[in-house]
Amino acid sequence: MQELDRIWSMLRERNTVVPSIESLFDSDPQRGPRHTRQLGELRIDFSRHPLDDQSWSLLLQLAESRDLTQGIERLLAGDKVNISEGRAALHTALRSPSIAGRTGVSADIEAARARMYDFARALRSGTWQGATGESITDVVNIGIGGSDLGPRLVVQAMSGGDGPRLHFLSNIDGAAVHQITQSLNPATTLFCITSKSFGTRETLTNARTAAAWLGESLGLEQSQLAAHFVAVSANVQRAAEFGIAPDRVLPMWDWVGGRYSLWSAVGFPIAVALGPDRFDQLLQGAELVDVHFGSTELTDNIPVLMGLLGIWHRNVAGIPGYCVVPYDERLTRLPNYLQQLDMESLGKSVDVSGQPLAQPSGTLCWGGTGTDGQHAFFQWLHQGTDPMPVEFIAARTPDHPHQEHHRQLLANLFGQATALMQGRSLEQTRAKLLDDGKSPQQAELLAPHSTFPGNRPSTIIMLERLTASALGSLLALYEHRVFVQSWVWNLNAYDQWGVELGKTLANRVEDQMQGDRSQPTEPSLTHWLDYVESGA
Ligand code: F6P
């Protein structure tokens, strides 16, 4: 403990020593390449952060004194790192045959994947027919959180899927199911009900509404609609009780966390949209990062470096968030996906033994695509009072013929990263305004408004090209970074008890809204329930 305290206090001291990020480049022109790493199809530039070699070395000491290497070994060996639920977190086994072999889950994974691929092939080839004998043209995934965000992100990112059209229904809001069903032909639509627990209210309500819509539209009994449903669940029993034939249920397991599950049968919509070969490529991209994570020294271990950088910003610089900005329209959903991965995993206040955490943990993860964000929230990033690290993500090679667009896109990314780092001082701004023809008085007045503090950190992650394997690598990188932070903070990244209370209360309020006032209504809610009721 004393050793840890010593490292933390030296880290905090370091934070006061480095004058600016730019000064680090001044003293080392090779800083850019020196702090840029290549991992498969990803290139990651850590140079635009206010860390000199000593700061990095202290962060690595922190990792060593937390015995991070042992932590990584335990994760990848299938130890029950999810302490509060007594489970392993074996999402890596889903993409790494050697981990699956070592942990004894190969047979389960292979059997489930073979069935998933059979289903996907039947749908893609048109041999899967609905109740009226027509081929399925549209597949709707009904699921929420980890049963939605991953497949939705990948399907959108890999646009140009050549299978049936994919749709995603997650929100309980009836507007969502209404909108989707209005655009579909029931005879050629298949619903995939994805829920690890098969107990999530949103998903079950949407699934029931979808089933009723199918039955009414086709004039068929529910028992005649089996060909229009598939389920993905760790609870086959509940799926069967819901009415899905067991041979239409693709299994997953309690050793896969929802937000880590796109590699399992939860990825069924991906396999349908892209085909088994590209699903395999996604897995291979992730496996490459798993192998790197499990076999590389901490000093060169990229998820470790990313995690430690996050620790620096959270605990040393005291910044409680980071902003993810993909300069790629296909990755619009990435910030949402990372939000669940990071915030549901790390938004905890107690350590693995239930004691208050020694350090603040968990960070706000937010963002949006560039260049759109430049015309919205970038003002805050550049001139707001709070610094916020930005993670820029882009593909080096585009998949469209519009080279000029791509050049401008990347120029914007680099320009923004540089502007955040360099800023513009009051004197520089004043001189520029005079150069632009402003009078000395005008320049004096305008200069403070056009000044940029600079010294704002950012990371650039560039993919060779947005392929399935590069995307797999990118997502695995973020997963492991979350693990690194959880280990240093000594918290459990694989439970999510914080979502329970609101769910329980929503159920109680719903009963009250249906007229069961046997439970006393919350005084703070009574007037709202009366108001809603009066409009019903
Ligand atoms: O409410 C949170 C949560 O449990 C997430 O962790 C999970 O991804 C989501 O709900 C959906 O759960 P399920 O797959 O069991 O329907």
Coordinates of C-alpha atoms and ligand atoms in Angstrom, one line a residue:
M1 CA 0.0 0.0 0.0
Q2 CA 2.8 2.4 0.9
E3 CA 4.5 1.6 -2.4
L4 CA 1.2 2.5 -4.2
D5 CA 0.8 5.7 -2.3
R6 CA 4.4 6.7 -3.1
I7 CA 3.7 6.1 -6.8
W8 CA 0.5 8.1 -6.8
S9 CA 2.1 11.0 -5.1
M10 CA 5.0 11.0 -7.5
L11 CA 2.6 10.8 -10.4
R12 CA 0.8 13.9 -9.1
E13 CA 4.0 15.7 -8.7
R14 CA 4.9 14.8 -12.3
N15 CA 1.7 16.5 -13.5
T16 CA 3.1 19.8 -12.3
V17 CA 6.5 19.4 -14.0
V18 CA 5.8 19.1 -17.7
P19 CA 5.1 22.7 -18.9
S20 CA 3.0 21.7 -22.0
I21 CA 2.5 18.9 -24.6
E22 CA 4.0 21.2 -27.2
S23 CA 7.2 21.6 -25.1
L24 CA 7.6 17.9 -25.2
F25 CA 7.6 18.0 -29.0
D26 CA 10.1 20.9 -28.9
S27 CA 12.6 18.9 -26.9
D28 CA 12.1 15.7 -28.9
P29 CA 11.2 16.1 -32.6
Q30 CA 10.9 12.4 -32.9
R31 CA 8.2 12.3 -30.2
G32 CA 5.5 11.6 -32.7
P33 CA 6.9 8.4 -34.2
R34 CA 8.4 7.4 -30.8
H35 CA 5.0 7.4 -29.2
T36 CA 3.2 5.8 -32.1
R37 CA 2.5 2.0 -32.1
Q38 CA 1.3 -0.4 -34.8
L39 CA -0.9 -3.3 -33.9
G40 CA -2.1 -5.2 -36.9
E41 CA -4.2 -2.9 -38.9
L42 CA -4.3 -0.2 -36.2
R43 CA -1.8 2.6 -35.7
I44 CA -2.1 4.5 -32.4
D45 CA -0.4 7.8 -31.6
F46 CA 0.0 8.6 -27.9
S47 CA 2.3 11.5 -28.3
R48 CA -0.2 14.3 -27.7
H49 CA -0.5 13.9 -24.0
P50 CA 1.4 15.8 -21.3
L51 CA 3.5 12.8 -20.3
D52 CA 7.3 12.6 -20.5
D53 CA 9.3 9.4 -20.2
Q54 CA 9.3 9.6 -16.4
S55 CA 5.6 9.9 -16.2
W56 CA 5.2 6.9 -18.4
S57 CA 7.6 5.0 -16.3
L58 CA 5.7 5.8 -13.1
L59 CA 2.5 4.7 -14.7
L60 CA 4.1 1.4 -15.6
Q61 CA 5.4 1.1 -12.0
L62 CA 1.8 1.6 -10.9
A63 CA 0.7 -1.2 -13.2
E64 CA 3.5 -3.5 -11.9
S65 CA 2.7 -2.7 -8.2
R66 CA -0.9 -3.7 -8.9
D67 CA 0.4 -6.9 -10.5
L68 CA -1.4 -6.2 -13.8
T69 CA 0.5 -9.0 -15.6
Q70 CA -1.1 -11.5 -13.2
G71 CA -4.4 -9.8 -13.7
I72 CA -4.2 -10.3 -17.5
E73 CA -3.2 -13.9 -17.0
R74 CA -6.2 -14.5 -14.7
L75 CA -8.6 -12.9 -17.1
L76 CA -7.4 -14.9 -20.1
A77 CA -7.2 -18.1 -18.1
G78 CA -10.9 -17.9 -17.3
D79 CA -10.5 -17.1 -13.6
K80 CA -13.7 -15.9 -11.9
V81 CA -12.8 -12.2 -12.2
N82 CA -16.5 -11.3 -12.0
I83 CA -16.3 -11.7 -8.2
S84 CA -19.8 -10.5 -7.3
E85 CA -21.5 -13.0 -9.6
G86 CA -18.9 -15.7 -9.3
R87 CA -18.2 -15.9 -13.1
A88 CA -15.4 -15.8 -15.5
A89 CA -15.3 -13.1 -18.3
L90 CA -14.4 -15.3 -21.2
H91 CA -15.3 -13.2 -24.2
T92 CA -11.8 -13.7 -25.5
A93 CA -12.5 -17.5 -25.8
L94 CA -15.1 -16.6 -28.4
R95 CA -12.4 -15.4 -30.8
S96 CA -9.3 -17.2 -29.6
P97 CA -9.4 -21.0 -30.2
S98 CA -6.4 -21.4 -27.9
I99 CA -8.1 -19.6 -25.0
A100 CA -11.3 -21.6 -25.6
G101 CA -9.2 -24.8 -25.6
R102 CA -7.4 -24.0 -22.4
T103 CA -10.7 -23.0 -20.6
G104 CA -12.7 -26.0 -21.8
V105 CA -15.4 -24.1 -23.8
S106 CA -14.4 -24.9 -27.4
A107 CA -17.1 -27.5 -28.0
D108 CA -19.9 -25.1 -26.8
I109 CA -18.5 -22.3 -28.9
E110 CA -18.1 -24.3 -32.0
A111 CA -21.5 -25.9 -31.8
A112 CA -23.3 -22.6 -31.3
R113 CA -21.3 -20.9 -34.1
A114 CA -22.0 -23.7 -36.5
R115 CA -25.7 -23.3 -35.9
M116 CA -25.5 -19.6 -36.1
Y117 CA -23.7 -19.8 -39.5
D118 CA -26.3 -22.4 -40.8
F119 CA -29.1 -20.0 -39.9
A120 CA -27.2 -17.1 -41.4
R121 CA -26.5 -19.0 -44.6
A122 CA -30.2 -20.1 -45.0
L123 CA -31.3 -16.5 -44.6
R124 CA -28.7 -15.1 -46.9
S125 CA -29.4 -17.6 -49.6
G126 CA -33.2 -17.1 -49.4
T127 CA -33.9 -20.8 -48.5
W128 CA -35.3 -19.7 -45.1
Q129 CA -39.0 -19.2 -45.8
G130 CA -41.7 -17.6 -43.7
A131 CA -45.1 -19.0 -42.9
T132 CA -46.5 -18.1 -46.3
G133 CA -43.6 -19.7 -48.2
E134 CA -41.8 -16.5 -49.1
S135 CA -38.1 -15.9 -48.5
I136 CA -37.1 -13.7 -45.6
T137 CA -35.9 -10.3 -46.8
D138 CA -35.7 -8.4 -43.5
V139 CA -34.3 -9.3 -40.1
V140 CA -35.2 -7.3 -37.0
N141 CA -33.0 -7.7 -34.0
I142 CA -35.0 -7.1 -30.8
G143 CA -32.6 -6.5 -27.9
I144 CA -31.2 -3.7 -25.8
G145 CA -27.8 -2.7 -24.3
G146 CA -25.2 -5.4 -25.0
S147 CA -27.9 -7.3 -27.0
D148 CA -28.1 -4.4 -29.4
L149 CA -25.2 -2.0 -29.4
G150 CA -22.5 -4.2 -30.7
P151 CA -24.4 -5.9 -33.6
R152 CA -25.9 -2.5 -34.5
L153 CA -22.5 -0.8 -34.6
V154 CA -20.8 -3.5 -36.7
V155 CA -23.7 -3.9 -39.2
Q156 CA -23.8 -0.2 -39.7
A157 CA -20.0 0.1 -39.9
M158 CA -19.7 -2.6 -42.5
S159 CA -22.3 -1.1 -44.7
G160 CA -22.8 -2.8 -48.0
G161 CA -23.9 -6.1 -46.4
D162 CA -25.2 -8.4 -49.1
G163 CA -27.7 -10.4 -47.1
P164 CA -31.3 -9.5 -45.9
R165 CA -31.9 -6.0 -44.7
L166 CA -31.1 -5.6 -41.0
H167 CA -33.2 -3.5 -38.5
F168 CA -32.7 -2.9 -34.8
L169 CA -35.4 -2.4 -32.2
S170 CA -34.3 -1.6 -28.7
N171 CA -36.3 1.2 -27.1
I172 CA -39.5 0.4 -25.2
D173 CA -40.9 3.5 -26.9
G174 CA -43.9 2.3 -29.0
A175 CA -42.9 4.8 -31.7
A176 CA -39.9 2.6 -32.4
V177 CA -41.8 -0.7 -33.0
H178 CA -44.5 1.2 -34.8
Q179 CA -42.1 2.8 -37.2
I180 CA -40.2 -0.4 -37.9
T181 CA -43.3 -2.6 -38.5
Q182 CA -44.9 0.0 -40.7
S183 CA -42.0 -0.3 -43.2
L184 CA -41.9 -4.1 -43.3
N185 CA -43.8 -6.9 -45.0
P186 CA -44.7 -9.4 -42.3
A187 CA -44.6 -12.4 -44.6
T188 CA -40.9 -11.8 -45.3
T189 CA -39.7 -10.5 -41.9
L190 CA -37.9 -12.5 -39.2
F191 CA -37.4 -11.3 -35.6
C192 CA -34.3 -12.3 -33.6
I193 CA -35.1 -11.9 -29.9
T194 CA -31.7 -11.3 -28.3
S195 CA -31.5 -11.3 -24.5
K196 CA -28.9 -13.0 -22.4
S197 CA -31.4 -13.2 -19.5
F198 CA -34.6 -13.3 -21.5
G199 CA -36.0 -11.3 -18.8
T200 CA -35.5 -7.7 -20.0
R201 CA -38.8 -5.8 -20.0
E202 CA -38.1 -3.7 -23.1
T203 CA -37.1 -6.7 -25.2
L204 CA -40.0 -8.9 -24.1
T205 CA -42.5 -6.2 -24.6
N206 CA -41.2 -5.4 -28.1
A207 CA -41.1 -9.1 -28.9
R208 CA -44.7 -9.6 -27.8
T209 CA -45.8 -6.6 -29.9
A210 CA -43.9 -7.9 -32.9
A211 CA -45.5 -11.4 -32.6
A212 CA -49.0 -9.8 -32.3
W213 CA -48.3 -7.7 -35.4
L214 CA -47.2 -10.7 -37.4
G215 CA -50.2 -12.8 -36.3
E216 CA -52.7 -10.1 -37.0
S217 CA -51.1 -9.1 -40.3
L218 CA -50.8 -12.6 -41.7
G219 CA -54.1 -13.9 -40.1
L220 CA -52.2 -16.7 -38.4
E221 CA -52.0 -18.2 -34.9
Q222 CA -48.8 -17.7 -32.9
S223 CA -48.1 -21.4 -33.3
Q224 CA -47.9 -21.0 -37.0
L225 CA -45.2 -18.3 -36.8
A226 CA -42.2 -20.3 -35.7
A227 CA -40.3 -19.6 -38.9
H228 CA -40.4 -15.9 -38.2
F229 CA -38.5 -16.1 -34.9
V230 CA -35.0 -16.9 -33.7
A231 CA -33.7 -16.2 -30.2
V232 CA -30.3 -15.7 -28.7
S233 CA -30.1 -16.3 -25.0
A234 CA -28.3 -17.9 -22.1
N235 CA -31.7 -18.8 -20.8
V236 CA -33.1 -21.3 -23.3
Q237 CA -35.9 -22.3 -20.9
R238 CA -37.3 -18.8 -20.7
A239 CA -37.0 -18.4 -24.5
A240 CA -39.0 -21.6 -24.8
E241 CA -41.6 -20.4 -22.4
F242 CA -41.9 -17.3 -24.5
G243 CA -42.8 -19.5 -27.4
I244 CA -39.5 -19.9 -29.4
A245 CA -38.9 -23.5 -30.4
P246 CA -35.7 -24.7 -28.7
D247 CA -34.1 -25.6 -32.1
R248 CA -34.5 -21.9 -33.0
V249 CA -32.6 -20.7 -29.9
L250 CA -28.9 -19.9 -30.3
P251 CA -27.1 -20.3 -26.9
M252 CA -24.8 -18.0 -25.1
W253 CA -23.4 -18.5 -21.6
D254 CA -23.1 -16.7 -18.2
W255 CA -19.3 -16.4 -18.8
V256 CA -20.0 -13.8 -21.5
G257 CA -21.0 -10.3 -20.3
G258 CA -23.7 -8.6 -22.3
R259 CA -21.5 -5.7 -23.3
Y260 CA -18.7 -8.1 -24.3
S261 CA -21.0 -10.4 -26.3
L262 CA -21.0 -9.4 -29.9
W263 CA -18.5 -12.2 -30.6
S264 CA -21.1 -14.8 -29.5
A265 CA -24.4 -15.7 -31.1
V266 CA -25.4 -12.1 -30.1
G267 CA -23.5 -11.3 -33.3
F268 CA -26.1 -13.3 -35.3
P269 CA -27.3 -10.1 -37.1
I270 CA -23.7 -9.5 -38.1
A271 CA -23.4 -13.0 -39.5
V272 CA -26.7 -12.5 -41.4
A273 CA -25.7 -9.1 -42.9
L274 CA -22.0 -9.8 -43.7
G275 CA -21.9 -13.6 -43.9
P276 CA -19.8 -16.1 -41.9
D277 CA -16.5 -15.3 -43.6
R278 CA -16.6 -11.7 -42.6
F279 CA -17.8 -12.6 -39.1
D280 CA -14.7 -14.8 -38.9
Q281 CA -12.6 -11.8 -39.9
L282 CA -14.1 -9.7 -37.2
L283 CA -13.1 -12.5 -34.7
Q284 CA -9.6 -12.8 -36.1
G285 CA -9.0 -9.0 -35.7
A286 CA -10.0 -9.2 -32.1
E287 CA -7.9 -12.3 -31.5
L288 CA -4.8 -10.5 -32.7
V289 CA -5.3 -8.0 -30.0
D290 CA -6.0 -10.7 -27.4
V291 CA -2.7 -12.4 -28.3
H292 CA -0.9 -9.1 -28.1
F293 CA -2.5 -8.3 -24.8
G294 CA -1.7 -11.7 -23.3
S295 CA 1.9 -11.9 -24.5
T296 CA 3.4 -8.4 -24.7
E297 CA 5.5 -6.8 -21.9
L298 CA 3.5 -4.0 -20.2
T299 CA 5.8 -1.3 -21.6
D300 CA 4.8 -2.2 -25.2
N301 CA 1.3 -3.5 -24.5
I302 CA -1.1 -1.2 -26.3
P303 CA -4.3 -1.7 -24.3
V304 CA -2.2 -1.4 -21.1
L305 CA -0.8 2.0 -22.4
M306 CA -4.3 3.1 -23.3
G307 CA -5.6 2.1 -19.9
L308 CA -2.8 3.8 -18.0
L309 CA -3.3 7.0 -20.0
G310 CA -6.9 6.9 -18.9
I311 CA -5.8 6.5 -15.3
W312 CA -3.5 9.5 -15.7
H313 CA -6.3 11.7 -17.0
R314 CA -8.8 10.5 -14.4
N315 CA -6.6 10.3 -11.3
V316 CA -3.6 12.5 -11.9
A317 CA -5.0 15.3 -14.1
G318 CA -8.5 15.0 -12.5
I319 CA -10.5 14.9 -15.7
P320 CA -13.6 12.8 -15.4
G321 CA -14.3 12.1 -19.1
Y322 CA -13.1 11.5 -22.6
C323 CA -14.5 12.3 -26.0
V324 CA -14.5 9.8 -28.8
V325 CA -14.7 11.3 -32.3
P326 CA -14.7 8.9 -35.3
Y327 CA -13.9 10.7 -38.5
D328 CA -15.9 8.1 -40.3
E329 CA -19.6 8.2 -40.9
R330 CA -19.8 4.4 -40.7
L331 CA -18.7 4.6 -37.0
T332 CA -21.5 6.9 -35.9
R333 CA -22.6 4.3 -33.3
L334 CA -19.1 3.8 -31.9
P335 CA -19.5 6.4 -29.0
N336 CA -22.8 4.7 -27.9
Y337 CA -21.2 1.3 -28.0
L338 CA -18.2 2.5 -26.0
Q339 CA -20.4 4.2 -23.6
Q340 CA -21.9 1.0 -22.4
L341 CA -18.6 -0.9 -22.5
D342 CA -16.8 1.7 -20.5
M343 CA -19.4 3.2 -18.2
E344 CA -21.3 0.1 -17.3
S345 CA -18.0 -1.7 -16.6
L346 CA -16.2 1.1 -14.7
G347 CA -19.0 3.2 -13.2
K348 CA -18.4 1.7 -9.7
S349 CA -17.7 3.2 -6.3
V350 CA -16.5 0.1 -4.4
D351 CA -13.6 -2.2 -4.9
V352 CA -13.9 -6.0 -5.4
S353 CA -14.2 -6.5 -1.7
G354 CA -16.9 -3.9 -1.3
Q355 CA -14.8 -1.2 0.2
P356 CA -14.9 2.4 -1.1
L357 CA -12.4 2.8 -3.9
A358 CA -9.1 4.4 -3.1
Q359 CA -9.2 6.5 -6.2
P360 CA -12.0 8.1 -8.3
S361 CA -12.9 5.7 -11.1
G362 CA -15.0 5.5 -14.2
T363 CA -15.2 8.2 -16.7
L364 CA -17.8 9.8 -18.8
C365 CA -17.5 8.5 -22.4
W366 CA -19.2 10.6 -25.0
G367 CA -18.7 11.9 -28.5
G368 CA -19.9 12.0 -32.1
T369 CA -18.5 11.9 -35.6
G370 CA -16.2 14.4 -37.1
T371 CA -16.5 16.7 -39.0
D372 CA -20.1 17.1 -37.7
G373 CA -18.9 17.5 -34.1
Q374 CA -16.7 20.4 -35.1
H375 CA -19.8 22.4 -35.8
A376 CA -21.4 21.4 -32.5
F377 CA -19.4 20.4 -29.4
F378 CA -15.9 21.2 -30.5
Q379 CA -16.3 24.8 -29.3
W380 CA -16.5 23.4 -25.8
L381 CA -13.4 21.2 -26.4
H382 CA -11.3 24.1 -27.6
Q383 CA -12.4 27.0 -25.4
G384 CA -14.5 25.5 -22.5
T385 CA -13.0 25.8 -19.0
D386 CA -12.5 22.1 -18.7
P387 CA -9.9 20.1 -20.7
M388 CA -11.1 16.8 -22.0
P389 CA -9.0 14.2 -23.8
V390 CA -10.2 13.4 -27.3
E391 CA -9.8 10.1 -29.1
F392 CA -9.7 10.6 -32.9
I393 CA -10.5 7.5 -35.0
A394 CA -10.3 7.3 -38.8
A395 CA -9.4 5.0 -41.6
R396 CA -6.3 5.8 -43.8
T397 CA -7.9 4.4 -46.9
P398 CA -11.5 5.1 -47.8
D399 CA -13.9 2.7 -49.3
H400 CA -15.5 5.2 -51.7
P401 CA -14.1 6.9 -54.8
H402 CA -14.3 10.5 -53.4
Q403 CA -10.6 11.1 -52.7
E404 CA -11.0 14.8 -52.2
H405 CA -13.6 14.2 -49.4
H406 CA -11.2 11.8 -47.7
R407 CA -8.3 14.2 -47.9
Q408 CA -10.4 17.0 -46.3
L409 CA -11.7 14.6 -43.7
L410 CA -8.2 13.6 -42.5
A411 CA -7.0 17.2 -42.8
N412 CA -9.7 18.2 -40.4
L413 CA -8.8 15.5 -38.0
F414 CA -5.1 16.5 -37.9
G415 CA -6.0 20.2 -37.8
Q416 CA -8.3 19.7 -34.8
A417 CA -5.7 17.6 -32.9
T418 CA -3.1 20.3 -33.6
A419 CA -5.4 23.1 -32.6
L420 CA -6.3 21.4 -29.3
M421 CA -2.6 20.9 -28.5
Q422 CA -1.1 24.2 -29.7
G423 CA -4.0 26.6 -28.9
R424 CA -3.3 30.3 -29.6
S425 CA -2.1 32.7 -27.1
L426 CA -3.5 36.2 -26.4
E427 CA -0.5 37.8 -28.1
Q428 CA -0.6 35.6 -31.1
T429 CA -4.3 36.3 -31.5
R430 CA -3.9 40.0 -31.1
A431 CA -1.2 40.0 -33.8
K432 CA -3.3 37.9 -36.2
L433 CA -6.3 40.2 -35.8
L434 CA -4.0 43.2 -36.6
D435 CA -2.7 41.3 -39.6
D436 CA -6.3 40.7 -40.7
G437 CA -6.8 44.4 -40.8
K438 CA -8.6 45.0 -37.5
S439 CA -7.9 48.3 -35.7
P440 CA -5.8 48.1 -32.5
Q441 CA -9.0 48.8 -30.5
Q442 CA -10.9 46.0 -32.2
A443 CA -8.0 43.6 -31.8
E444 CA -7.9 44.4 -28.1
L445 CA -11.6 43.7 -27.7
L446 CA -11.7 40.5 -29.8
A447 CA -8.5 38.9 -28.8
P448 CA -9.7 37.2 -25.5
H449 CA -12.6 35.7 -27.4
S450 CA -10.4 34.2 -30.1
T451 CA -7.7 32.9 -27.8
F452 CA -7.3 29.1 -27.3
P453 CA -5.7 27.7 -24.2
G454 CA -4.2 24.7 -26.0
N455 CA -2.4 21.9 -24.2
R456 CA -5.5 19.8 -24.7
P457 CA -4.6 16.1 -25.0
S458 CA -5.7 13.7 -27.8
T459 CA -5.0 10.3 -29.2
I460 CA -5.2 9.4 -32.9
I461 CA -6.1 5.8 -33.8
M462 CA -5.9 5.1 -37.5
L463 CA -7.1 1.9 -39.2
E464 CA -5.5 0.9 -42.4
R465 CA -9.0 0.6 -43.7
L466 CA -12.4 0.0 -42.0
T467 CA -12.4 -3.8 -42.6
A468 CA -14.2 -6.4 -40.4
S469 CA -10.8 -7.4 -38.9
A470 CA -9.7 -3.9 -38.2
L471 CA -13.0 -3.2 -36.5
G472 CA -12.6 -6.4 -34.4
S473 CA -9.2 -5.2 -33.3
L474 CA -10.4 -1.8 -32.4
L475 CA -13.2 -3.1 -30.2
A476 CA -11.0 -5.6 -28.5
L477 CA -8.5 -2.8 -27.8
Y478 CA -11.2 -0.9 -25.9
E479 CA -12.4 -4.0 -24.1
H480 CA -8.9 -4.7 -22.8
R481 CA -8.3 -1.1 -21.9
V482 CA -11.4 -1.2 -19.7
F483 CA -10.0 -4.3 -18.0
V484 CA -6.6 -2.6 -17.4
Q485 CA -8.4 0.3 -15.6
S486 CA -10.6 -2.0 -13.6
W487 CA -7.6 -3.9 -12.4
V488 CA -5.6 -0.8 -11.4
W489 CA -8.7 0.5 -9.6
N490 CA -9.4 -2.9 -8.1
L491 CA -13.0 -3.0 -9.2
N492 CA -15.2 -5.6 -10.9
A493 CA -15.7 -4.6 -14.5
Y494 CA -18.1 -7.4 -15.2
D495 CA -21.2 -6.7 -13.1
Q496 CA -23.7 -3.9 -13.3
W497 CA -25.8 -3.8 -10.1
G498 CA -26.3 -0.1 -10.7
V499 CA -29.0 -0.7 -13.3
E500 CA -31.3 -2.7 -11.0
L501 CA -32.9 -0.1 -8.7
G502 CA -34.4 2.0 -11.5
K503 CA -35.7 -1.2 -13.1
T504 CA -37.4 -2.3 -9.9
L505 CA -38.9 1.1 -9.3
A506 CA -40.1 1.3 -12.9
N507 CA -42.0 -2.0 -12.5
R508 CA -43.6 -0.8 -9.3
V509 CA -44.6 2.5 -10.9
E510 CA -46.0 0.7 -13.8
D511 CA -48.2 -1.4 -11.5
Q512 CA -49.4 1.8 -9.9
M513 CA -50.1 3.3 -13.3
Q514 CA -52.3 0.3 -14.0
G515 CA -54.4 1.1 -11.0
D516 CA -52.7 -0.9 -8.2
R517 CA -52.3 1.8 -5.6
S518 CA -51.9 -0.8 -2.8
Q519 CA -48.3 0.3 -2.6
P520 CA -47.9 3.8 -1.3
T521 CA -47.0 6.1 -4.2
E522 CA -43.8 8.1 -3.9
P523 CA -44.9 11.6 -2.7
S524 CA -42.6 13.1 -5.4
L525 CA -44.5 11.1 -8.1
T526 CA -48.1 11.3 -7.1
H527 CA -48.8 14.5 -9.0
W528 CA -47.1 13.1 -12.1
L529 CA -49.1 9.9 -12.0
D530 CA -52.3 11.9 -11.6
Y531 CA -51.3 14.1 -14.5
V532 CA -50.5 11.2 -16.8
E533 CA -53.7 9.4 -15.8
S534 CA -55.8 12.4 -16.6
G535 CA -54.5 12.4 -20.2
A536 CA -54.9 8.7 -20.7
Ligands
F6P1 O1 -29.8 -3.2 -17.9 C1 -28.5 -3.5 -18.2 C2 -28.3 -4.8 -18.9 O2 -28.3 -5.8 -18.0 C3 -27.0 -4.8 -19.7 O3 -25.9 -5.1 -19.0 C4 -27.4 -5.8 -20.8 O4 -26.5 -5.7 -21.9 C5 -28.8 -5.3 -21.1 O5 -29.3 -5.0 -19.9 C6 -29.6 -6.4 -21.8 O6 -29.7 -7.5 -21.1 P1 -30.3 -8.9 -21.7 O7 -29.3 -9.3 -22.8 O8 -30.3 -9.9 -20.6 O9 -31.6 -8.6 -22.2

